[in-house]
Tab-separated table of C-alpha atoms and ligand atoms in Angstrom:
chain	number	residue	atom	x	y	z
A	1	MET	CA	24.817	88.793	-193.364
A	2	MET	CA	27.216	91.661	-192.701
A	3	PRO	CA	27.730	93.852	-195.770
A	4	LYS	CA	31.239	94.940	-196.695
A	5	ASP	CA	30.415	98.625	-196.965
A	6	TYR	CA	29.648	99.336	-193.336
A	7	PRO	CA	32.124	101.005	-190.959
A	8	ALA	CA	33.143	98.158	-188.620
A	9	ASP	CA	35.022	100.416	-186.219
A	10	MET	CA	31.928	102.580	-185.767
A	11	PHE	CA	29.726	99.523	-185.275
A	12	ASP	CA	32.033	98.219	-182.533
A	13	LEU	CA	32.019	101.572	-180.725
A	14	ALA	CA	28.236	101.938	-181.023
A	15	TYR	CA	27.756	98.388	-179.750
A	16	THR	CA	29.981	99.087	-176.728
A	17	ALA	CA	28.020	102.271	-176.038
A	18	MET	CA	24.740	100.363	-176.362
A	19	LYS	CA	25.872	98.043	-173.562
A	20	LYS	CA	26.143	101.083	-171.263
A	21	ALA	CA	22.596	102.319	-171.881
A	22	TYR	CA	20.590	103.485	-168.879
A	23	MET	CA	17.178	102.028	-169.702
A	24	PRO	CA	15.420	100.821	-166.516
A	25	TYR	CA	11.962	101.593	-167.949
A	26	SER	CA	11.996	100.396	-171.539
A	27	LYS	CA	14.731	97.731	-171.143
A	28	PHE	CA	15.629	98.731	-174.706
A	29	SER	CA	19.250	99.667	-175.354
A	30	VAL	CA	20.476	101.851	-178.191
A	31	GLY	CA	24.024	102.865	-179.078
A	32	ALA	CA	25.165	105.438	-181.594
A	33	CYS	CA	28.466	106.498	-183.112
A	34	VAL	CA	28.965	109.644	-185.188
A	35	LYS	CA	32.015	110.642	-187.237
A	36	ASP	CA	33.111	114.251	-187.603
A	37	GLU	CA	34.797	116.051	-190.507
A	38	ASN	CA	38.251	114.979	-189.265
A	39	GLY	CA	37.358	111.320	-188.832
A	40	ASN	CA	37.000	111.548	-185.057
A	41	LEU	CA	34.359	109.244	-183.571
A	42	TYR	CA	31.932	109.971	-180.736
A	43	THR	CA	29.450	107.667	-179.055
A	44	GLY	CA	26.221	107.838	-177.112
A	45	CYS	CA	23.660	105.578	-175.475
A	46	ASN	CA	20.086	106.217	-174.439
A	47	VAL	CA	19.657	107.737	-170.974
A	48	GLU	CA	16.153	107.304	-169.614
A	49	ASN	CA	14.362	109.223	-166.879
A	50	VAL	CA	11.505	108.386	-164.555
A	51	SER	CA	9.582	111.267	-166.110
A	52	TYR	CA	9.895	109.358	-169.435
A	53	SER	CA	9.685	112.487	-171.597
A	54	LEU	CA	13.147	113.628	-170.438
A	55	THR	CA	14.736	110.521	-171.932
A	56	LEU	CA	17.735	111.201	-174.135
A	57	CYS	CA	18.139	109.163	-177.304
A	58	ALA	CA	21.527	107.585	-178.000
A	59	GLU	CA	21.802	109.738	-181.130
A	60	ALA	CA	21.331	112.977	-179.191
A	61	VAL	CA	24.001	111.968	-176.656
A	62	ALA	CA	26.485	111.112	-179.433
A	63	LEU	CA	25.742	114.399	-181.186
A	64	GLY	CA	26.326	116.324	-177.963
A	65	ASN	CA	29.654	114.541	-177.516
A	66	LEU	CA	30.696	115.555	-181.024
A	67	VAL	CA	29.869	119.197	-180.375
A	68	VAL	CA	31.499	119.418	-176.945
A	69	HIS	CA	34.722	117.918	-178.341
A	70	GLY	CA	34.914	120.418	-181.187
A	71	GLY	CA	33.336	118.519	-184.068
A	72	LYS	CA	31.579	120.771	-186.581
A	73	ARG	CA	29.951	118.401	-189.058
A	74	ILE	CA	28.732	114.797	-189.114
A	75	THR	CA	30.054	112.686	-191.990
A	76	GLU	CA	28.700	109.232	-191.052
A	77	VAL	CA	26.397	107.687	-188.426
A	78	VAL	CA	25.937	104.202	-186.963
A	79	ILE	CA	23.003	103.185	-184.761
A	80	VAL	CA	22.560	99.789	-183.119
A	81	ALA	CA	19.731	98.551	-180.927
A	82	SER	CA	19.177	95.582	-178.625
A	83	SER	CA	16.421	94.198	-180.832
A	84	ASP	CA	16.093	91.744	-183.689
A	85	THR	CA	14.447	94.407	-185.813
A	86	ILE	CA	16.629	97.111	-187.323
A	87	ILE	CA	15.593	100.428	-185.793
A	88	SER	CA	15.805	103.804	-187.463
A	89	PRO	CA	16.213	107.155	-185.701
A	90	CYS	CA	13.151	108.898	-184.290
A	91	GLY	CA	11.829	112.002	-185.996
A	92	ALA	CA	13.431	114.373	-183.503
A	93	CYS	CA	16.859	112.803	-183.975
A	94	ARG	CA	16.535	112.979	-187.766
A	95	GLN	CA	16.101	116.722	-187.417
A	96	ARG	CA	19.020	116.866	-184.944
A	97	PHE	CA	21.252	115.062	-187.423
A	98	ARG	CA	20.130	117.266	-190.308
A	99	GLU	CA	21.555	120.289	-188.476
A	100	PHE	CA	25.052	118.838	-188.851
A	101	CYS	CA	24.716	116.513	-191.876
A	102	ALA	CA	24.655	117.139	-195.611
A	103	PRO	CA	21.670	115.330	-197.181
A	104	GLY	CA	23.896	112.553	-198.544
A	105	VAL	CA	25.390	111.507	-195.208
A	106	LYS	CA	24.943	107.775	-194.567
A	107	ILE	CA	22.970	106.554	-191.553
A	108	HIS	CA	23.846	102.894	-190.930
A	109	MET	CA	21.262	101.046	-188.856
A	110	PHE	CA	21.901	97.692	-187.181
A	111	ASN	CA	20.049	95.195	-185.034
A	112	GLN	CA	21.786	93.333	-182.240
A	113	LYS	CA	22.725	90.522	-184.623
A	114	GLY	CA	24.596	92.930	-186.883
A	115	ASN	CA	22.048	92.952	-189.711
A	116	HIS	CA	22.418	96.219	-191.537
A	117	LYS	CA	20.387	98.774	-193.454
A	118	MET	CA	21.644	102.073	-194.827
A	119	ARG	CA	19.714	105.223	-195.742
A	120	THR	CA	20.958	108.762	-196.237
A	121	ILE	CA	19.685	111.443	-193.914
A	122	GLY	CA	18.031	112.987	-196.973
A	123	GLU	CA	16.063	109.775	-197.474
A	124	LEU	CA	15.094	109.611	-193.794
A	125	LEU	CA	14.114	113.277	-193.655
A	126	PRO	CA	13.111	114.480	-197.136
A	127	GLU	CA	12.331	118.127	-197.850
A	128	SER	CA	13.683	119.000	-194.419
A	129	PHE	CA	13.671	122.339	-192.717
A	130	ASP	CA	17.340	123.320	-192.489
A	131	THR	CA	19.532	126.378	-192.112
A	132	GLU	CA	19.175	127.261	-195.818
A	133	ASN	CA	15.459	127.777	-195.267
A	134	MET	CA	16.307	130.619	-192.891
A	135	ILE	CA	18.068	132.740	-195.557
B	1	THU	N1	15.764	105.258	-178.472
B	1	THU	C1	16.963	105.763	-178.878
B	1	THU	O1	17.859	106.004	-178.053
B	1	THU	N2	17.139	105.977	-180.202
B	1	THU	C2	16.241	105.693	-181.172
B	1	THU	O2	16.518	105.888	-182.348
B	1	THU	C3	14.933	105.121	-180.808
B	1	THU	C4	14.662	104.999	-179.365
B	1	THU	C5	15.587	104.958	-177.047
B	1	THU	C6	14.708	105.895	-176.282
B	1	THU	C7	14.222	105.010	-175.153
B	1	THU	O3	15.165	105.033	-174.092
B	1	THU	C8	14.193	103.616	-175.758
B	1	THU	O4	15.022	103.666	-176.904
B	1	THU	C9	12.816	103.123	-176.132
B	1	THU	O5	12.162	104.043	-176.932
């Protein structure tokens, strides 16, 4: 059941990105869409590597696209995976997001059927190490 409070445009873009995933090893596709402070949207898909550990997560690719196109902050995130379970971002990507997200930023997570779960980045990464810890 699709909730009304999810960003449909971001889901569509993330789903399209997911279809482009390069995943010859895991056969598991992930797409991501991030929104910047001006409402611009950027996408990413996972890009695997034969060395496995060099694999890029969809979230990291989307984040890199935001930065290279001039985005400064992330205001909303959508992730969709080619599975029936709803995935949530890996630990490394939670920390990547935290660099550019206020704690209240919504991370919308979807499975391939469009089932949805939402958590804030603060919920996914509580008591995080962020730039304020460096002061
Ligand atoms: N993957 C992502 O791209 N994002 C996640 O949040 C979880 C996992 C990718 C990495 C790898 O290519 C595949 O999914 C299986 O782990």
